[in-house]
Coordinates of C-alpha atoms and ligand atoms in Angstrom, one line a residue:
M852 CA -13.2 -12.0 -5.6
K853 CA -10.8 -10.2 -3.1
K854 CA -11.9 -10.9 1.0
A855 CA -11.4 -9.3 3.9
F856 CA -9.4 -11.3 6.9
I857 CA -11.9 -10.0 9.3
T858 CA -15.8 -9.1 9.6
K859 CA -17.3 -6.3 10.5
E860 CA -18.3 -7.0 13.9
K861 CA -14.4 -8.3 14.2
A862 CA -13.1 -4.9 13.2
E863 CA -15.7 -2.8 15.4
E864 CA -14.9 -5.2 18.3
I865 CA -11.0 -4.0 17.6
A866 CA -12.1 -0.5 17.4
A867 CA -14.0 -0.2 20.8
K868 CA -10.2 -0.9 22.4
F869 CA -7.7 0.7 19.9
P870 CA -9.5 3.5 17.8
T871 CA -9.3 3.8 14.2
P872 CA -7.4 4.2 12.0
F873 CA -5.2 0.8 12.5
Y874 CA -3.7 -2.0 10.7
V875 CA -4.3 -5.7 11.5
Y876 CA -2.7 -8.4 11.0
D877 CA -3.6 -12.1 10.4
E878 CA -1.5 -14.1 12.1
K879 CA -3.4 -17.7 10.7
G880 CA -2.6 -16.1 7.0
M881 CA 1.0 -15.0 7.2
R882 CA 2.5 -18.4 8.9
E883 CA 0.2 -20.7 6.5
N884 CA 2.2 -18.5 3.8
A885 CA 5.4 -19.3 5.7
E886 CA 5.6 -22.8 5.9
A887 CA 4.4 -22.8 2.3
V888 CA 7.6 -20.6 1.2
K889 CA 9.4 -23.5 3.2
K890 CA 7.6 -26.2 1.5
A891 CA 8.0 -24.9 -2.0
F892 CA 11.9 -24.8 -1.3
A893 CA 12.2 -28.2 0.6
W894 CA 13.8 -29.4 -2.4
N895 CA 17.0 -27.2 -1.8
P896 CA 18.3 -28.8 2.1
G897 CA 20.2 -25.2 2.8
F898 CA 17.2 -23.3 1.7
R899 CA 16.4 -19.7 3.5
E900 CA 13.9 -17.0 3.3
Y901 CA 15.7 -13.8 4.6
F902 CA 12.6 -11.5 4.9
A903 CA 13.0 -8.0 3.9
V904 CA 12.9 -6.2 7.1
K905 CA 12.0 -2.7 5.6
A906 CA 8.6 -4.6 4.2
N907 CA 7.7 -4.2 7.7
P908 CA 10.0 -4.1 10.9
N909 CA 7.9 -4.8 13.4
P910 CA 9.5 -7.5 16.0
F911 CA 6.1 -9.5 16.6
I912 CA 5.9 -10.3 13.2
L913 CA 9.5 -10.8 12.9
D914 CA 9.7 -13.1 15.7
I915 CA 6.9 -15.4 13.8
L916 CA 9.2 -15.7 10.8
K917 CA 11.7 -17.0 12.6
E918 CA 9.7 -19.7 14.2
Y919 CA 9.9 -21.0 10.0
D920 CA 13.8 -20.4 10.1
C921 CA 13.7 -17.6 8.1
G922 CA 16.4 -14.8 8.3
M923 CA 16.3 -10.9 8.4
D924 CA 17.4 -9.2 5.2
C925 CA 18.4 -5.5 6.8
S926 CA 19.3 -2.6 4.4
S927 CA 19.7 -0.1 7.2
L928 CA 21.0 0.0 11.1
I929 CA 18.1 0.2 12.8
E930 CA 16.8 -2.8 10.8
L931 CA 19.9 -4.6 11.7
Q932 CA 19.8 -3.8 15.6
I933 CA 16.0 -5.1 15.5
S934 CA 17.1 -8.3 14.2
K935 CA 20.5 -8.7 16.4
A936 CA 17.7 -7.9 19.3
L937 CA 15.4 -10.3 18.2
D938 CA 18.5 -12.9 18.7
F939 CA 19.0 -13.6 15.2
D940 CA 22.2 -14.9 14.5
G941 CA 24.6 -13.5 12.2
A942 CA 24.2 -16.4 9.8
H943 CA 20.3 -15.8 9.8
I944 CA 21.6 -11.8 8.9
M945 CA 21.7 -10.2 5.1
F946 CA 22.6 -7.2 4.9
S947 CA 21.9 -6.2 1.6
S948 CA 22.1 -2.2 1.4
N949 CA 23.5 0.4 -1.0
D950 CA 25.1 3.6 -0.4
T951 CA 26.0 1.9 2.6
P952 CA 27.3 4.0 5.4
F953 CA 30.7 3.2 7.1
E954 CA 29.2 2.8 10.7
E955 CA 26.7 0.3 9.2
Y956 CA 29.4 -1.8 7.7
A957 CA 31.4 -2.0 10.7
Y958 CA 28.0 -2.8 12.9
A959 CA 27.1 -5.4 10.7
N960 CA 30.7 -7.4 10.6
K961 CA 30.5 -7.1 14.4
I962 CA 26.6 -8.7 14.8
G963 CA 28.3 -11.4 11.9
A964 CA 25.6 -10.7 9.1
I965 CA 26.2 -11.7 6.1
I966 CA 27.4 -8.7 3.7
N967 CA 26.6 -8.3 0.6
L968 CA 28.2 -5.6 -1.5
D969 CA 26.3 -3.6 -4.1
D970 CA 29.3 -2.3 -5.5
I971 CA 33.0 -3.0 -6.4
T972 CA 34.1 0.4 -5.1
H973 CA 32.7 -0.7 -1.3
I974 CA 35.6 -3.6 -1.3
D975 CA 38.0 -1.1 0.3
F976 CA 35.3 0.9 2.1
C977 CA 33.7 -2.3 3.6
E978 CA 37.2 -3.5 4.2
K979 CA 37.9 -0.7 6.4
A980 CA 34.4 -0.6 8.3
C981 CA 35.5 -4.4 9.0
G982 CA 39.0 -3.2 10.9
G983 CA 41.4 -4.1 7.9
R984 CA 39.8 -7.6 7.4
L985 CA 36.6 -8.8 5.4
P986 CA 34.7 -11.8 6.8
E987 CA 34.9 -14.9 5.1
T988 CA 31.7 -15.2 3.7
M989 CA 30.2 -12.5 1.3
S990 CA 28.1 -11.8 -1.5
C991 CA 28.3 -9.6 -4.6
R992 CA 24.8 -7.8 -5.9
F993 CA 25.1 -8.6 -9.8
N994 CA 23.3 -5.8 -11.9
P995 CA 22.9 -7.2 -15.7
G996 CA 21.7 -4.0 -17.6
G997 CA 19.3 -4.0 -20.6
V998 CA 16.2 -4.7 -19.8
F999 CA 14.0 -7.7 -17.9
T1000 CA 11.4 -9.2 -19.3
L1001 CA 9.1 -12.0 -18.8
S1002 CA 6.2 -13.7 -21.4
N1003 CA 3.5 -11.9 -19.8
G1004 CA 4.9 -8.5 -20.7
I1005 CA 6.4 -7.5 -17.3
M1006 CA 9.1 -5.9 -17.8
D1007 CA 12.2 -3.8 -15.7
N1008 CA 14.5 -2.0 -16.5
P1009 CA 17.9 -3.7 -14.4
G1010 CA 20.0 -1.0 -16.8
D1011 CA 18.2 2.0 -15.0
A1012 CA 18.5 1.0 -11.5
K1013 CA 21.2 2.3 -9.3
Y1014 CA 21.6 -1.5 -7.8
G1015 CA 24.6 -4.4 -8.4
M1016 CA 27.7 -4.4 -10.4
T1017 CA 27.8 -4.9 -13.8
R1018 CA 28.7 -8.2 -15.4
E1019 CA 33.2 -7.8 -15.5
Q1020 CA 32.8 -6.3 -12.1
I1021 CA 31.3 -8.8 -10.4
A1022 CA 34.3 -11.2 -11.4
E1023 CA 36.9 -8.5 -10.5
A1024 CA 35.6 -8.1 -7.3
Y1025 CA 35.2 -11.7 -6.6
K1026 CA 38.9 -12.0 -7.7
I1027 CA 40.1 -8.9 -4.9
M1028 CA 38.0 -10.2 -2.3
M1029 CA 39.6 -13.7 -2.9
S1030 CA 43.0 -12.1 -2.7
K1031 CA 41.7 -10.3 0.6
G1032 CA 40.8 -13.4 2.3
V1033 CA 37.2 -14.2 1.5
K1034 CA 36.7 -17.7 0.9
H1035 CA 33.2 -18.1 0.5
F1036 CA 30.7 -16.4 -2.1
G1037 CA 27.3 -15.3 -2.4
I1038 CA 25.5 -14.0 -5.4
H1039 CA 22.3 -11.5 -5.3
A1040 CA 20.0 -9.7 -7.8
F1041 CA 16.6 -7.7 -7.8
L1042 CA 15.7 -7.6 -11.6
A1043 CA 12.2 -6.7 -11.1
S1044 CA 9.4 -5.6 -8.5
N1045 CA 6.0 -7.0 -7.7
T1046 CA 5.7 -9.3 -10.7
V1047 CA 2.4 -11.5 -10.7
T1048 CA 3.7 -14.9 -12.5
N1049 CA 5.0 -17.8 -11.7
E1050 CA 8.0 -17.2 -13.9
Y1051 CA 10.1 -14.4 -12.4
Y1052 CA 12.2 -16.6 -9.9
G1053 CA 12.8 -19.7 -12.5
K1054 CA 14.1 -17.0 -15.2
L1055 CA 16.3 -15.4 -12.8
A1056 CA 17.7 -18.5 -11.3
S1057 CA 18.4 -19.5 -14.6
Q1058 CA 20.4 -16.0 -15.2
L1059 CA 22.3 -16.5 -11.8
F1060 CA 23.1 -20.4 -11.7
E1061 CA 24.7 -19.4 -15.1
L1062 CA 26.4 -16.9 -13.8
A1063 CA 27.9 -19.0 -11.0
V1064 CA 29.3 -21.6 -13.3
E1065 CA 31.2 -19.0 -15.3
L1066 CA 32.1 -16.8 -12.5
K1067 CA 33.6 -20.2 -10.7
K1068 CA 35.8 -21.3 -14.0
E1069 CA 37.2 -17.4 -14.2
T1070 CA 37.9 -16.9 -10.9
G1071 CA 37.6 -20.0 -8.7
A1072 CA 35.5 -18.8 -6.1
D1073 CA 33.6 -21.2 -3.6
I1074 CA 29.9 -20.2 -4.2
K1075 CA 27.7 -21.3 -1.6
F1076 CA 24.5 -19.4 -2.0
I1077 CA 22.3 -17.8 -4.6
N1078 CA 20.4 -14.9 -3.2
L1079 CA 17.2 -14.0 -6.0
S1080 CA 16.0 -11.6 -3.5
G1081 CA 12.7 -10.0 -3.5
G1082 CA 9.9 -8.9 -6.5
V1083 CA 7.8 -12.1 -6.1
G1084 CA 4.8 -10.1 -6.2
I1085 CA 0.8 -10.6 -4.4
A1086 CA -2.5 -9.9 -6.4
Y1087 CA -3.3 -6.7 -5.4
K1088 CA -6.3 -6.3 -8.2
P1089 CA -9.1 -8.8 -7.9
D1090 CA -8.7 -9.9 -11.7
Q1091 CA -5.3 -10.9 -11.0
T1092 CA -4.0 -14.3 -10.5
P1093 CA -2.1 -14.8 -7.4
N1094 CA 1.4 -16.3 -7.8
D1095 CA 1.6 -20.1 -6.8
I1096 CA 4.7 -20.4 -4.6
A1097 CA 4.9 -24.2 -4.9
V1098 CA 5.3 -23.8 -8.7
I1099 CA 7.8 -21.1 -8.2
G1100 CA 10.0 -23.4 -6.4
E1101 CA 9.6 -26.5 -8.5
N1102 CA 10.6 -24.0 -11.6
V1103 CA 13.7 -23.0 -9.6
H1104 CA 14.2 -26.4 -8.6
K1105 CA 14.2 -27.3 -12.7
V1106 CA 17.1 -24.9 -13.5
Y1107 CA 18.8 -25.7 -10.7
E1108 CA 18.6 -29.5 -12.0
E1109 CA 19.6 -28.0 -15.6
I1110 CA 22.5 -25.9 -15.3
L1111 CA 23.9 -26.6 -11.7
V1112 CA 24.0 -29.6 -11.1
P1113 CA 25.7 -31.0 -14.4
A1114 CA 28.2 -28.1 -13.6
G1115 CA 28.9 -30.0 -10.2
M1116 CA 27.5 -27.0 -8.0
D1117 CA 24.8 -29.1 -6.4
D1118 CA 25.4 -27.9 -2.9
I1119 CA 24.3 -24.2 -3.5
S1120 CA 21.8 -22.9 -1.2
I1121 CA 19.2 -21.0 -2.7
Y1122 CA 18.6 -17.5 -0.5
T1123 CA 14.8 -15.0 -0.9
E1124 CA 14.3 -12.2 0.2
M1125 CA 10.8 -11.6 -0.1
G1126 CA 9.4 -9.1 1.7
R1127 CA 5.8 -8.6 0.0
F1128 CA 5.1 -12.2 -0.7
M1129 CA 5.6 -13.1 3.1
M1130 CA 3.4 -10.3 4.5
A1131 CA 1.6 -8.2 2.3
P1132 CA -2.0 -10.0 2.1
Y1133 CA -2.1 -10.3 5.5
G1134 CA -1.8 -7.0 6.4
A1135 CA -4.8 -4.3 6.6
V1136 CA -5.9 -0.6 7.6
V1137 CA -8.7 -0.3 9.1
T1138 CA -10.4 3.1 8.9
R1139 CA -13.5 4.4 9.2
A1140 CA -15.3 7.0 7.3
I1141 CA -16.2 10.6 8.4
H1142 CA -17.2 12.4 5.6
E1143 CA -18.6 12.4 2.0
K1144 CA -18.0 15.6 0.1
H1145 CA -20.4 16.2 -3.2
I1146 CA -18.6 18.7 -5.5
Y1147 CA -17.3 17.9 -9.0
K1148 CA -17.1 14.2 -7.7
E1149 CA -18.1 11.9 -4.9
Y1150 CA -15.3 12.0 -1.7
I1151 CA -15.7 9.4 0.9
G1152 CA -12.7 11.1 4.0
V1153 CA -11.9 8.3 6.2
D1154 CA -9.4 8.8 9.2
A1155 CA -6.4 7.4 7.2
C1156 CA -4.5 9.3 5.6
A1157 CA -1.5 8.5 3.0
A1158 CA 1.3 9.2 6.0
N1159 CA -0.7 5.8 7.2
L1160 CA -0.6 3.9 3.5
M1161 CA 1.6 5.4 1.1
R1162 CA 1.6 3.4 -1.8
P1163 CA -1.5 4.6 -3.4
A1164 CA -0.3 8.2 -3.2
I1165 CA 3.3 7.9 -4.4
Y1166 CA 3.1 5.0 -6.9
G1167 CA -0.6 5.5 -7.7
A1168 CA -1.0 1.6 -6.2
Y1169 CA -4.2 0.1 -6.4
H1170 CA -5.5 -1.3 -3.0
H1171 CA -8.4 -3.1 -2.9
I1172 CA -11.2 -1.9 -0.2
T1173 CA -14.2 -3.5 1.0
V1174 CA -16.8 -1.8 2.8
L1175 CA -17.2 -4.0 5.9
G1176 CA -20.5 -5.3 6.3
K1177 CA -21.5 -4.8 2.8
E1178 CA -19.7 -7.7 1.4
D1179 CA -22.6 -8.8 -0.7
A1180 CA -23.7 -5.1 -1.7
A1181 CA -24.1 -4.3 -5.1
C1182 CA -20.7 -1.7 -6.1
D1183 CA -23.0 1.0 -7.5
H1184 CA -21.7 3.9 -6.0
K1185 CA -18.3 6.0 -7.9
Y1186 CA -16.0 7.6 -5.0
D1187 CA -12.9 8.8 -4.6
V1188 CA -11.6 7.8 -1.1
T1189 CA -9.2 10.0 0.3
G1190 CA -7.6 11.0 3.4
S1191 CA -7.0 14.4 5.3
L1192 CA -3.0 15.4 3.9
C1193 CA -3.3 18.8 2.2
E1194 CA -1.6 16.9 -0.8
N1195 CA -4.3 15.9 -3.8
C1196 CA -2.8 12.6 -3.8
D1197 CA -3.6 11.5 -0.8
K1198 CA -6.1 9.1 -2.1
F1199 CA -6.8 5.6 -1.4
A1200 CA -8.8 5.0 -4.4
I1201 CA -10.0 6.9 -7.4
D1202 CA -13.2 6.4 -9.1
R1203 CA -13.7 3.2 -7.4
N1204 CA -17.1 1.7 -7.7
L1205 CA -18.4 0.8 -4.0
P1206 CA -21.5 -0.2 -2.5
E1207 CA -23.1 3.0 -1.2
I1208 CA -20.6 4.4 2.1
E1209 CA -22.8 5.4 5.2
M1210 CA -20.8 7.7 7.9
G1211 CA -19.2 5.5 10.4
D1212 CA -19.0 2.6 8.2
L1213 CA -15.4 1.0 8.2
L1214 CA -13.3 0.3 5.1
F1215 CA -10.6 -2.5 5.1
I1216 CA -7.6 -1.5 2.6
H1217 CA -6.1 -4.5 1.2
D1218 CA -2.6 -5.7 1.1
A1219 CA -0.8 -3.5 3.1
G1220 CA 1.2 -6.1 5.3
A1221 CA 4.3 -4.9 3.3
H1222 CA 5.7 -1.7 2.5
G1223 CA 2.6 -0.1 4.6
Y1224 CA 3.6 0.9 8.0
S1225 CA 6.7 1.1 7.4
M1226 CA 6.8 3.2 4.7
G1227 CA 4.4 5.7 6.9
Y1228 CA 6.0 9.4 7.6
N1229 CA 4.5 12.1 9.5
Y1230 CA 3.7 14.8 7.0
N1231 CA 1.0 17.7 7.8
G1232 CA 2.1 16.1 11.6
R1233 CA -0.4 13.3 10.6
L1234 CA 0.9 10.2 13.2
H1235 CA 1.8 6.3 12.9
C1236 CA -1.5 4.3 14.1
A1237 CA -1.3 1.2 16.3
E1238 CA -0.8 -2.2 14.6
I1239 CA -3.0 -5.2 16.1
L1240 CA -2.2 -9.1 15.4
L1241 CA -5.0 -11.1 14.7
A1242 CA -4.8 -14.4 16.6
A1243 CA -6.3 -17.5 14.8
D1244 CA -8.3 -17.9 17.8
G1245 CA -10.0 -14.5 17.1
S1246 CA -8.4 -12.9 20.1
F1247 CA -6.1 -9.8 19.2
K1248 CA -3.3 -7.9 20.9
K1249 CA -1.5 -4.5 20.1
I1250 CA 1.9 -5.1 19.2
R1251 CA 2.7 -1.6 18.5
R1252 CA 0.9 1.5 19.9
A1253 CA -0.5 4.4 17.9
E1254 CA 1.9 7.4 18.0
T1255 CA 1.4 10.6 20.2
P1256 CA 1.9 14.1 19.5
M1257 CA 4.9 13.7 22.2
D1258 CA 6.8 11.1 20.0
Y1259 CA 6.0 13.2 17.4
Y1260 CA 8.0 16.3 19.7
A1261 CA 10.4 14.2 21.2
T1262 CA 13.1 15.7 18.6
F1263 CA 12.4 19.0 20.2
N1264 CA 13.6 17.9 23.7
E1265 CA 16.5 19.9 23.9
F1266 CA 14.6 23.0 23.1
P1267 CA 12.3 25.4 25.6
I1268 CA 9.8 24.8 23.3
Y1269 CA 9.4 21.2 24.4
E1270 CA 7.9 22.2 27.6
K1271 CA 5.7 24.0 26.0
L1272 CA 4.4 21.6 23.9
K1273 CA 3.9 18.9 26.6
A1274 CA 1.8 21.3 28.8
E1275 CA -0.6 21.3 25.9
N1276 CA -0.6 17.1 25.8
V1277 CA -1.0 16.8 30.1
K1278 CA -4.1 14.8 30.2
Ligands
PLP1869 C1 13.1 -4.3 -1.0 C2 13.7 -5.4 -1.3 C3 13.6 -6.8 -0.9 C4 12.2 -7.2 -1.0 O1 11.0 -6.7 -2.4 P1 9.6 -7.8 -2.2 O2 9.2 -7.0 -3.9 O3 9.0 -6.6 -1.3 O4 9.9 -9.2 -1.8 C5 14.8 -7.8 -1.0 N1 16.1 -7.4 -1.0 C6 16.5 -5.8 -1.1 C7 17.6 -6.0 -1.3 C8 15.2 -5.4 -1.1 O5 15.9 -4.2 -1.5

């Protein structure tokens, strides 16, 4: 059973102030989870979670994570600038980018972020961007190639992924970087996405720990941290068993004791860059049913669309839906729940069994707290909706306003049409 973290009454109370659709975030849930993550890795004194900013770049949310000593995992200039503006220091900013523009390395270096190189050919490029001198602490991203499998059948294909360096390249990269003055190193890898199993981090960690031992032998590099990156999933579907971060932390601990400690590498810090696990369950889209349509199938049209939450449209991703106020009603109607985009993939659910939906009902689309708002786009001239933070005491506040037509038109401001558009939007 998946339960919405707000009631219909609360959702209507919010909607009376901030019209639907909107994102709502559960502050209590995200705080408890951040605490649990910290606790799960407390055995490692240097542990730090660098939240993947791309999953949810809202400054209010990042500020909450800051209270738990989280760092920020950035992959673009904008994400770096937001982190800097929130007063994260360099040690709390990881720059894990790929296909990185020159200016972004330069900026990351300027603010003292830890740069995680995606490729061996970036060494010289990054050195130039850093004004001719690489930072003292750097990281390299590893891609072992082949197929990564877990015992429950979860599979991913690092060999097809554009990220990271081969085994030979990473040793070579360390040597080159050492010759250029880099003193402390990290290893990073991201081998499988949204893994709903407690096994993933432990298995990845054992691979990376062995690699660390080998790299130290081969290159003499001083390895300071191992970054397990993201990939820890959440139970989007009601029949899935959620990951238990305490078990995951213990699995990593076990292989740390087995591999790193005997090798005398017992001072290595464990870093993570979780996005989804940190935030997905604690955000939802609240949207109102505005149309019903009876043709070859039964459709419910809502006031949100794929421009607000793109995952179902682009990945066919499942997002659970609760019809607020009808939590206990029988799911005896089968619907496609659609948005308004002129794209047939704009469906939040297909053939979904739900309670009978009446016009005006509020739908709670679960697990949209990560890769939700941030993936939104403006296709069809649809605008980003507002984001609302719900506190433990039931109070709520706007943490990002909805876009307005003038936001959309802002990039026409050098052209005559802008004034005409402005005139259309005078209230
Ligand atoms: C996307 C991403 C993450 C976060 O992944 P999740 O699956 O959301 O945890 C972490 N690190 C890097 C480099 C990423 O690109």
